[in-house]
Rosetta silent file (secondary structure, phi, psi, omega in degrees, C-alpha in Angstrom):
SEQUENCE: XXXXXXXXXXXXXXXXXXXXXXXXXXXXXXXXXXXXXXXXXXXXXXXXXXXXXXXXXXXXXXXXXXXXXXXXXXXXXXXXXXXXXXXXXXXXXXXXXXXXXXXXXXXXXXXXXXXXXXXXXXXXXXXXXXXXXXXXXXXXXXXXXXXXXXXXXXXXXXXXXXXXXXXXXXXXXXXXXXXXXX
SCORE:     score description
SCORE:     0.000 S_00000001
   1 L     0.000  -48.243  174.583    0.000    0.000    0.000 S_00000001
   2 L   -53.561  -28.851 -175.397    2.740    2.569    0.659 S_00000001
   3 L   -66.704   -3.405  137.779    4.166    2.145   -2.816 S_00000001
   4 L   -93.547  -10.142  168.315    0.852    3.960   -3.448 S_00000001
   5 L   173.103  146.865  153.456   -0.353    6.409   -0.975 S_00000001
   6 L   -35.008  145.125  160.906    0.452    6.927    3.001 S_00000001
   7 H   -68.230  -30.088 -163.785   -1.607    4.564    5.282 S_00000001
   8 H   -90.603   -0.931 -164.732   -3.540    7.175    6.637 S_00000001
   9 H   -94.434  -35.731 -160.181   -4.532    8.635    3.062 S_00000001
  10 H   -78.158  -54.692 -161.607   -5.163    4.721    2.189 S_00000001
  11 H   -90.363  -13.960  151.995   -7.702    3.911    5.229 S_00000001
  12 H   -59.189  -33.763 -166.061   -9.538    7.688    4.537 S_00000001
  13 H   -80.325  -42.808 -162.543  -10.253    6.573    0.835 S_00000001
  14 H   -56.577  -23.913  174.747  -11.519    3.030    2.330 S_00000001
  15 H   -84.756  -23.246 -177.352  -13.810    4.925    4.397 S_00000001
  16 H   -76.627  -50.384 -162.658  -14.955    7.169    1.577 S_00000001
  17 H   -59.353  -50.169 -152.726  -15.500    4.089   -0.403 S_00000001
  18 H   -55.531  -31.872 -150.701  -18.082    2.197    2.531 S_00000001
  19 H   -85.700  -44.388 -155.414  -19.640    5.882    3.012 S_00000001
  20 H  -105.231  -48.333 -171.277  -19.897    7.292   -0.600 S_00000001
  21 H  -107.118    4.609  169.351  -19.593    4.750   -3.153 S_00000001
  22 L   -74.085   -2.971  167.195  -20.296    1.024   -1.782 S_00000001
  23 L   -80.744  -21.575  174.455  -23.925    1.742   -2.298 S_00000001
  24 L  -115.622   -7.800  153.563  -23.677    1.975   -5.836 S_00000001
  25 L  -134.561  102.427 -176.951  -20.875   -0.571   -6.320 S_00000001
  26 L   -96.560   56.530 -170.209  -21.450   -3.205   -3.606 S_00000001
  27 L  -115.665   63.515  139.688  -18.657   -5.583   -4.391 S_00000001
  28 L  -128.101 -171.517  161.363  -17.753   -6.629   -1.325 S_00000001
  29 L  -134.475  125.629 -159.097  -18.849   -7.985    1.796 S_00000001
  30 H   -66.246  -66.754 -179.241  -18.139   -5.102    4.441 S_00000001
  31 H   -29.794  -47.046  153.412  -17.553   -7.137    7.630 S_00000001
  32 H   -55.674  -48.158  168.721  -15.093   -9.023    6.014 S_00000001
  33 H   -49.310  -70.441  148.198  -13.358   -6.621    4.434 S_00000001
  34 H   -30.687  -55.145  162.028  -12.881   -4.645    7.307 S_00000001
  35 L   -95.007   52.589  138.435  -11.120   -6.887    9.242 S_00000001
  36 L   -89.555  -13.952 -165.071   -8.881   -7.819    6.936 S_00000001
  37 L  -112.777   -1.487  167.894   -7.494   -4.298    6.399 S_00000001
  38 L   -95.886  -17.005  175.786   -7.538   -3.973   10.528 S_00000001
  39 L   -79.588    1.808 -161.473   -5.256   -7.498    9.842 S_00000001
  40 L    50.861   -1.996  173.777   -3.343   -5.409    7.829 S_00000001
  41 H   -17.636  -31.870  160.543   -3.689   -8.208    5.312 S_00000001
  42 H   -38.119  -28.056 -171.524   -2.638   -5.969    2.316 S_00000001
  43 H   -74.779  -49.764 -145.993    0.894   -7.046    3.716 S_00000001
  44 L  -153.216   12.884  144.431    1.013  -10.136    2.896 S_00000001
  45 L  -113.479  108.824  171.946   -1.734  -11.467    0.812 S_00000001
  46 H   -35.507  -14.157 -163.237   -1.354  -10.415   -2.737 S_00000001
  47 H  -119.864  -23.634 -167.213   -4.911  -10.568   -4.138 S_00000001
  48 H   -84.912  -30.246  129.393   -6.275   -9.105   -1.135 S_00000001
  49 H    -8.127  -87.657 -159.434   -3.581   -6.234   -2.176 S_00000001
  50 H   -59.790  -70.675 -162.728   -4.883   -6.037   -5.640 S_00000001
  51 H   -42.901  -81.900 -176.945   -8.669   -5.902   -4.567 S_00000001
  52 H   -37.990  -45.778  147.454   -7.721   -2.999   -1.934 S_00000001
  53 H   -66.001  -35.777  176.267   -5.815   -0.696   -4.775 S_00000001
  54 H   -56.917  -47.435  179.258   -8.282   -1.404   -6.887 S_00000001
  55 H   -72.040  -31.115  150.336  -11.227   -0.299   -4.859 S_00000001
  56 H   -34.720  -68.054 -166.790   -8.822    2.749   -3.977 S_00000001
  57 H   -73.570  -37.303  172.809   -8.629    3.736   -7.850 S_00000001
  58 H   -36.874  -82.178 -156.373  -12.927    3.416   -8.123 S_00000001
  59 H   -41.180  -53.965  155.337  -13.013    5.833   -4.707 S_00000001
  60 H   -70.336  -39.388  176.672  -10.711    8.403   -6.510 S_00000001
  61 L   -65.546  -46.755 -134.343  -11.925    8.187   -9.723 S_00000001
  62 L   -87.129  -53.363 -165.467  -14.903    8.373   -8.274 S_00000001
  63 L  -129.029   74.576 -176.901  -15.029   11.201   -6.127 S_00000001
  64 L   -38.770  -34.294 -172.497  -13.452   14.259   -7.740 S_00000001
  65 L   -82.530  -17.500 -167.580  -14.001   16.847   -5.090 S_00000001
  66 L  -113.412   25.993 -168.811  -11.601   15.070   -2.477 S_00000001
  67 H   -62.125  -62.996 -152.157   -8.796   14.668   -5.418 S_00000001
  68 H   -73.582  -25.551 -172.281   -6.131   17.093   -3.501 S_00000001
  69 H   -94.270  -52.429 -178.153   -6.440   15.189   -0.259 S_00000001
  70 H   -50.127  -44.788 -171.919   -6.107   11.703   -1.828 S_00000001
  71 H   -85.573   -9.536  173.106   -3.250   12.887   -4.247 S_00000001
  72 L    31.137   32.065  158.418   -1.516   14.305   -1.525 S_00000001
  73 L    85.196   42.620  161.722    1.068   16.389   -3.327 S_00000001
  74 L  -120.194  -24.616  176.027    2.456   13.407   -4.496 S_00000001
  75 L  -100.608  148.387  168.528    0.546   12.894   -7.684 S_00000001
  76 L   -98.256  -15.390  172.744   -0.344   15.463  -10.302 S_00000001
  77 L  -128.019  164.954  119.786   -3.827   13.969  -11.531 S_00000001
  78 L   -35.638  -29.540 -155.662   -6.518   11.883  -10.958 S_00000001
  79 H   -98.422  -18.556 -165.157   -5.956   10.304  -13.773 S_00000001
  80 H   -81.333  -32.576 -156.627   -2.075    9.577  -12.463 S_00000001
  81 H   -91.661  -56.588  169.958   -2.974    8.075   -9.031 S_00000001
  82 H   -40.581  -35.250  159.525   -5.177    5.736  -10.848 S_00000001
  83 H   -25.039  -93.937 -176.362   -2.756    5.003  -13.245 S_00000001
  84 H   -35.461  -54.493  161.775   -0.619    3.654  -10.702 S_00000001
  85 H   -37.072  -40.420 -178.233   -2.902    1.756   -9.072 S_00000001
  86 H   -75.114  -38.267 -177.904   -3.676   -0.212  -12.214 S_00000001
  87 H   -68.460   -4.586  159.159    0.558   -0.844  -12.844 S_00000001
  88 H   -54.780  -84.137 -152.735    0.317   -2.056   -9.472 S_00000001
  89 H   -56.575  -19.808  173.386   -2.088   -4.310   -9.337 S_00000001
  90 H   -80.885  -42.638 -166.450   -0.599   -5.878  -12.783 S_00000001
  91 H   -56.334  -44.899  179.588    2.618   -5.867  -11.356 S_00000001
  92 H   -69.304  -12.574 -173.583    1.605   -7.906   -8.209 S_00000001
  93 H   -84.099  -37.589 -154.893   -0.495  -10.356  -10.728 S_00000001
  94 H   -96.888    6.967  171.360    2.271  -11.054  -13.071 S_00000001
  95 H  -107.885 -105.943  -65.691    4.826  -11.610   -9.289 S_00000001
  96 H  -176.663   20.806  150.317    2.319  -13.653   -7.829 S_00000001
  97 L   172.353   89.230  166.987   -0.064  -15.313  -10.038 S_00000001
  98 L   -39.635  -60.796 -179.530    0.732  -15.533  -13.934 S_00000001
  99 H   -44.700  -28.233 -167.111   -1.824  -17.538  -14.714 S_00000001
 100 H   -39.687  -13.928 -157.452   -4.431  -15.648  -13.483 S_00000001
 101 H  -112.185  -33.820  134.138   -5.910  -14.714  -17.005 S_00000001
 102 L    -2.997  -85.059  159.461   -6.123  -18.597  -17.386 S_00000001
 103 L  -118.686   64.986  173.895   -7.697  -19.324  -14.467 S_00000001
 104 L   -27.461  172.821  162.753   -9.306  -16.104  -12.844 S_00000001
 105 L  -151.277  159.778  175.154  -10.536  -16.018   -9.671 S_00000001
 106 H   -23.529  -35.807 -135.004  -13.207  -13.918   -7.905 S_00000001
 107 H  -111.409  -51.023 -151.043  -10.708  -11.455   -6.718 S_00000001
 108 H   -79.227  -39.863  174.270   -9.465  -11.119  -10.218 S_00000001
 109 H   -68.033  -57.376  148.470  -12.881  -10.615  -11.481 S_00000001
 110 H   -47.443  -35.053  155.478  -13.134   -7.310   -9.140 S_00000001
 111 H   -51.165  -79.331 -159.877   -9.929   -5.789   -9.789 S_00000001
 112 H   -64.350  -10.689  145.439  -10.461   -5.714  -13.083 S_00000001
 113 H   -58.702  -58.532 -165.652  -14.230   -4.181  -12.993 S_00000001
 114 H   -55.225  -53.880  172.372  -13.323   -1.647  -10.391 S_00000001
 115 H   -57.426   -3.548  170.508  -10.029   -0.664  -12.171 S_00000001
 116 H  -110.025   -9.034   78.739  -11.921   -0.269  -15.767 S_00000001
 117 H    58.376 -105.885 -179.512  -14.182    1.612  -13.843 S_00000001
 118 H   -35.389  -82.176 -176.760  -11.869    3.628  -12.433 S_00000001
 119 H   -39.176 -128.136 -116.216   -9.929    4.440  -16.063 S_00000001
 120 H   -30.849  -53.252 -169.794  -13.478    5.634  -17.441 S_00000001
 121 H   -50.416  -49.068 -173.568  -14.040    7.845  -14.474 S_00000001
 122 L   -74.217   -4.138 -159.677  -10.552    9.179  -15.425 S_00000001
 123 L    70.393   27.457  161.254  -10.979    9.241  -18.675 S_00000001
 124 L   -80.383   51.152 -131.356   -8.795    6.944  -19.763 S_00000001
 125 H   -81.902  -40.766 -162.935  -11.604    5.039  -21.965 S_00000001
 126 H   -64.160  -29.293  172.996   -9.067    2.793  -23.792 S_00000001
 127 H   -79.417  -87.620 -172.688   -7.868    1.051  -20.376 S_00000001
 128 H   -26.495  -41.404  173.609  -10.979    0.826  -19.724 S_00000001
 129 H   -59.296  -41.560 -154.823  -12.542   -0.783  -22.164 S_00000001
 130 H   -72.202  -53.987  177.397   -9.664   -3.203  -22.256 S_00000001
 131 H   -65.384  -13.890  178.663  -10.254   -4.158  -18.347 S_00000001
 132 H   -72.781  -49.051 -169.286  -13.915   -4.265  -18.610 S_00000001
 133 H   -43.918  -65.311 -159.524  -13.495   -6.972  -21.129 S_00000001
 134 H   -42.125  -44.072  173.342  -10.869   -8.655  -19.051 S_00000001
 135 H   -74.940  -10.361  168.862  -13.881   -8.750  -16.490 S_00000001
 136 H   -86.796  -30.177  163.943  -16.496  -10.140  -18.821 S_00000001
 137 H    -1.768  -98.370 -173.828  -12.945  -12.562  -19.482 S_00000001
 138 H   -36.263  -48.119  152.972  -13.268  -13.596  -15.746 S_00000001
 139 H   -33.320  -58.612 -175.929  -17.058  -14.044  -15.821 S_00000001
 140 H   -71.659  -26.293 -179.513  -17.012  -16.275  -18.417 S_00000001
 141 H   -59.321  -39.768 -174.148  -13.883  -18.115  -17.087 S_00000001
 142 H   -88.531  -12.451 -160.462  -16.070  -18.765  -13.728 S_00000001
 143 L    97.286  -16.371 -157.154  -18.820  -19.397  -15.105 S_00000001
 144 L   -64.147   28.860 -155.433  -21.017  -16.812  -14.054 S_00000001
 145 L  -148.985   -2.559  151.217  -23.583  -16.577  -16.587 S_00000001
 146 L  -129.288  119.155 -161.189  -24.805  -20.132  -15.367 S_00000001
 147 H    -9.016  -34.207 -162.962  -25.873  -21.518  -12.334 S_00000001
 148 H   -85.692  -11.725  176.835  -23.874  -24.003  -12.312 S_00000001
 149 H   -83.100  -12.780  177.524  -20.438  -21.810  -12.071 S_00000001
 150 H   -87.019    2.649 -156.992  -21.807  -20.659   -8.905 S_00000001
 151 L   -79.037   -6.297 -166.875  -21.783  -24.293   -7.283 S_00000001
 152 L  -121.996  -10.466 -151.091  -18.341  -24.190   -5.350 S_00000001
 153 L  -104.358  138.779  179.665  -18.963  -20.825   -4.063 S_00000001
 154 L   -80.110  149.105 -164.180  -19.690  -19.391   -0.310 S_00000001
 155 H   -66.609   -1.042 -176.063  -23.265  -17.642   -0.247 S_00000001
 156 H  -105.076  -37.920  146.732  -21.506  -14.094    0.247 S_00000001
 157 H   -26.047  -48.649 -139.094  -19.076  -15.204   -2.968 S_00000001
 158 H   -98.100  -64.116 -172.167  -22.419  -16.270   -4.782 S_00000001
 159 H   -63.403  -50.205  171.070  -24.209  -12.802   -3.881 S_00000001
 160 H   -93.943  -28.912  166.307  -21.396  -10.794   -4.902 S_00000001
 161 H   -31.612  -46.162 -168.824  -20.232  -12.446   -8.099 S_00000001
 162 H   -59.209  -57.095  172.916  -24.257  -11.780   -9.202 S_00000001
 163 H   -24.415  -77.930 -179.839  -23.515   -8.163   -8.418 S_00000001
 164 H   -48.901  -46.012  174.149  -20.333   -7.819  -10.702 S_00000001
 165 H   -79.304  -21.618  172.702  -22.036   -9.785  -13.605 S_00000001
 166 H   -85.684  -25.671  143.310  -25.199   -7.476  -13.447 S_00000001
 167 H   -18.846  -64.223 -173.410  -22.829   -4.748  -13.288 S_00000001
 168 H   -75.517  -52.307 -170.715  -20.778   -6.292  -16.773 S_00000001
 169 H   -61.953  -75.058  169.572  -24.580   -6.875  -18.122 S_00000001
 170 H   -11.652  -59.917  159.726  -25.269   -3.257  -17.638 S_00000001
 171 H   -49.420  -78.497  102.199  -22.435   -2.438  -19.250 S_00000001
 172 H    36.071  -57.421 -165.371  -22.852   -4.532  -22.284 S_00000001
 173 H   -77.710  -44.958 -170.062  -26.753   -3.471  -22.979 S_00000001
 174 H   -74.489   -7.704  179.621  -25.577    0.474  -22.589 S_00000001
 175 H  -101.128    3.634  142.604  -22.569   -0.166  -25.078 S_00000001
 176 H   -51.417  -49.034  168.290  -25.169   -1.976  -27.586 S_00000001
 177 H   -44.591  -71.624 -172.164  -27.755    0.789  -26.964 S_00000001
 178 L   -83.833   -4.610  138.278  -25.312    3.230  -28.197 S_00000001
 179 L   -94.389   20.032  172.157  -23.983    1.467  -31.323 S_00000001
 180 L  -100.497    4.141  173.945  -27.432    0.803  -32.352 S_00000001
 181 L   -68.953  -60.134 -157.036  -27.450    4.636  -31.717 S_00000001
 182 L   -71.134    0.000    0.000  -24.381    5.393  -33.966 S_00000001
């Protein structure tokens, strides 16, 4: 987390996201979450890492007005701090699970929503686009788009996966809508 923002700049955006934006992207489960980031877990689990910059880059992207406090004279954009956050989280994928675009996993399937996400918010549309795919990828990789990919899964896994694929459905009908616009 420091190789991205001071802890105390890190656990203010985490609070911004539960207060301002986990109502409109509820892809977690809060209880949980929390204490892992009171376990410090970010230290030393890698995906739980990735997940935590990631929702970090939504939460900025996100919230525009608290951009000076977030970038904290260390960054020159919005568009910058997210940045980093996405060569992060590939950097930590491609140290500590290659495969992943093989075999996704849940975790992998959130990064890569929140972070394309993120990039739109920043205006970075071309990263975006490219991770939203990567997240219909991971959908499809899992299964998600049939009952039966949900079958191995704990009921708070199961609950939030549906989230993230009606999310990537959303997506998908408004970029249809608007080339049947074009």
């Amino acid at each position: 987390i420091e190789h991205f923002c001071p802890l105390h700049i890190f656990h203010a955006i985490i609070e911004d996201f539960f207060h301002e934006l986990y109502p409109i992207a509820p892809l977690i489960h809060v209880p949980f979450f929390t204490s892992q980031v009171q376990e410090c877990l970010y230290q030393t689990d890698a995906e739980f890492l990735r997940l935590c910059l990631s929702l970090c880059a939504i939460t900025i992207a996100s919230l525009p007005r608290k951009a000076n406090i977030y970038r904290f004279g260390h960054y020159a954009s919005t568009t910058d701090m997210v940045s980093r956050a996405c060569q992060l989280v590939t950097a930590s994928r491609l140290a500590t699970s290659p495969d992943w675009a093989e075999k996704p996993s849940v975790n992998d399937l959130l990064c890569s929503l929140s972070l394309g996400m993120a990039s739109h918010y920043a205006q970075c549309p071309k990263r975006g686009w490219t991770l939203i795919n990567e997240s219909i990828h991971c959908c499809r990789s899992l299964g998600l788009y049939h009952q039966d990919g949900y079958r191995d899964m704990s009921s708070v896994q199961v609950e939030i996966c549906k989230r993230a694929f009606w999310m990537l459905y959303i997506v998908q009908m408004y970029v249809y809508q608007k080339s049947k616009e074009q």
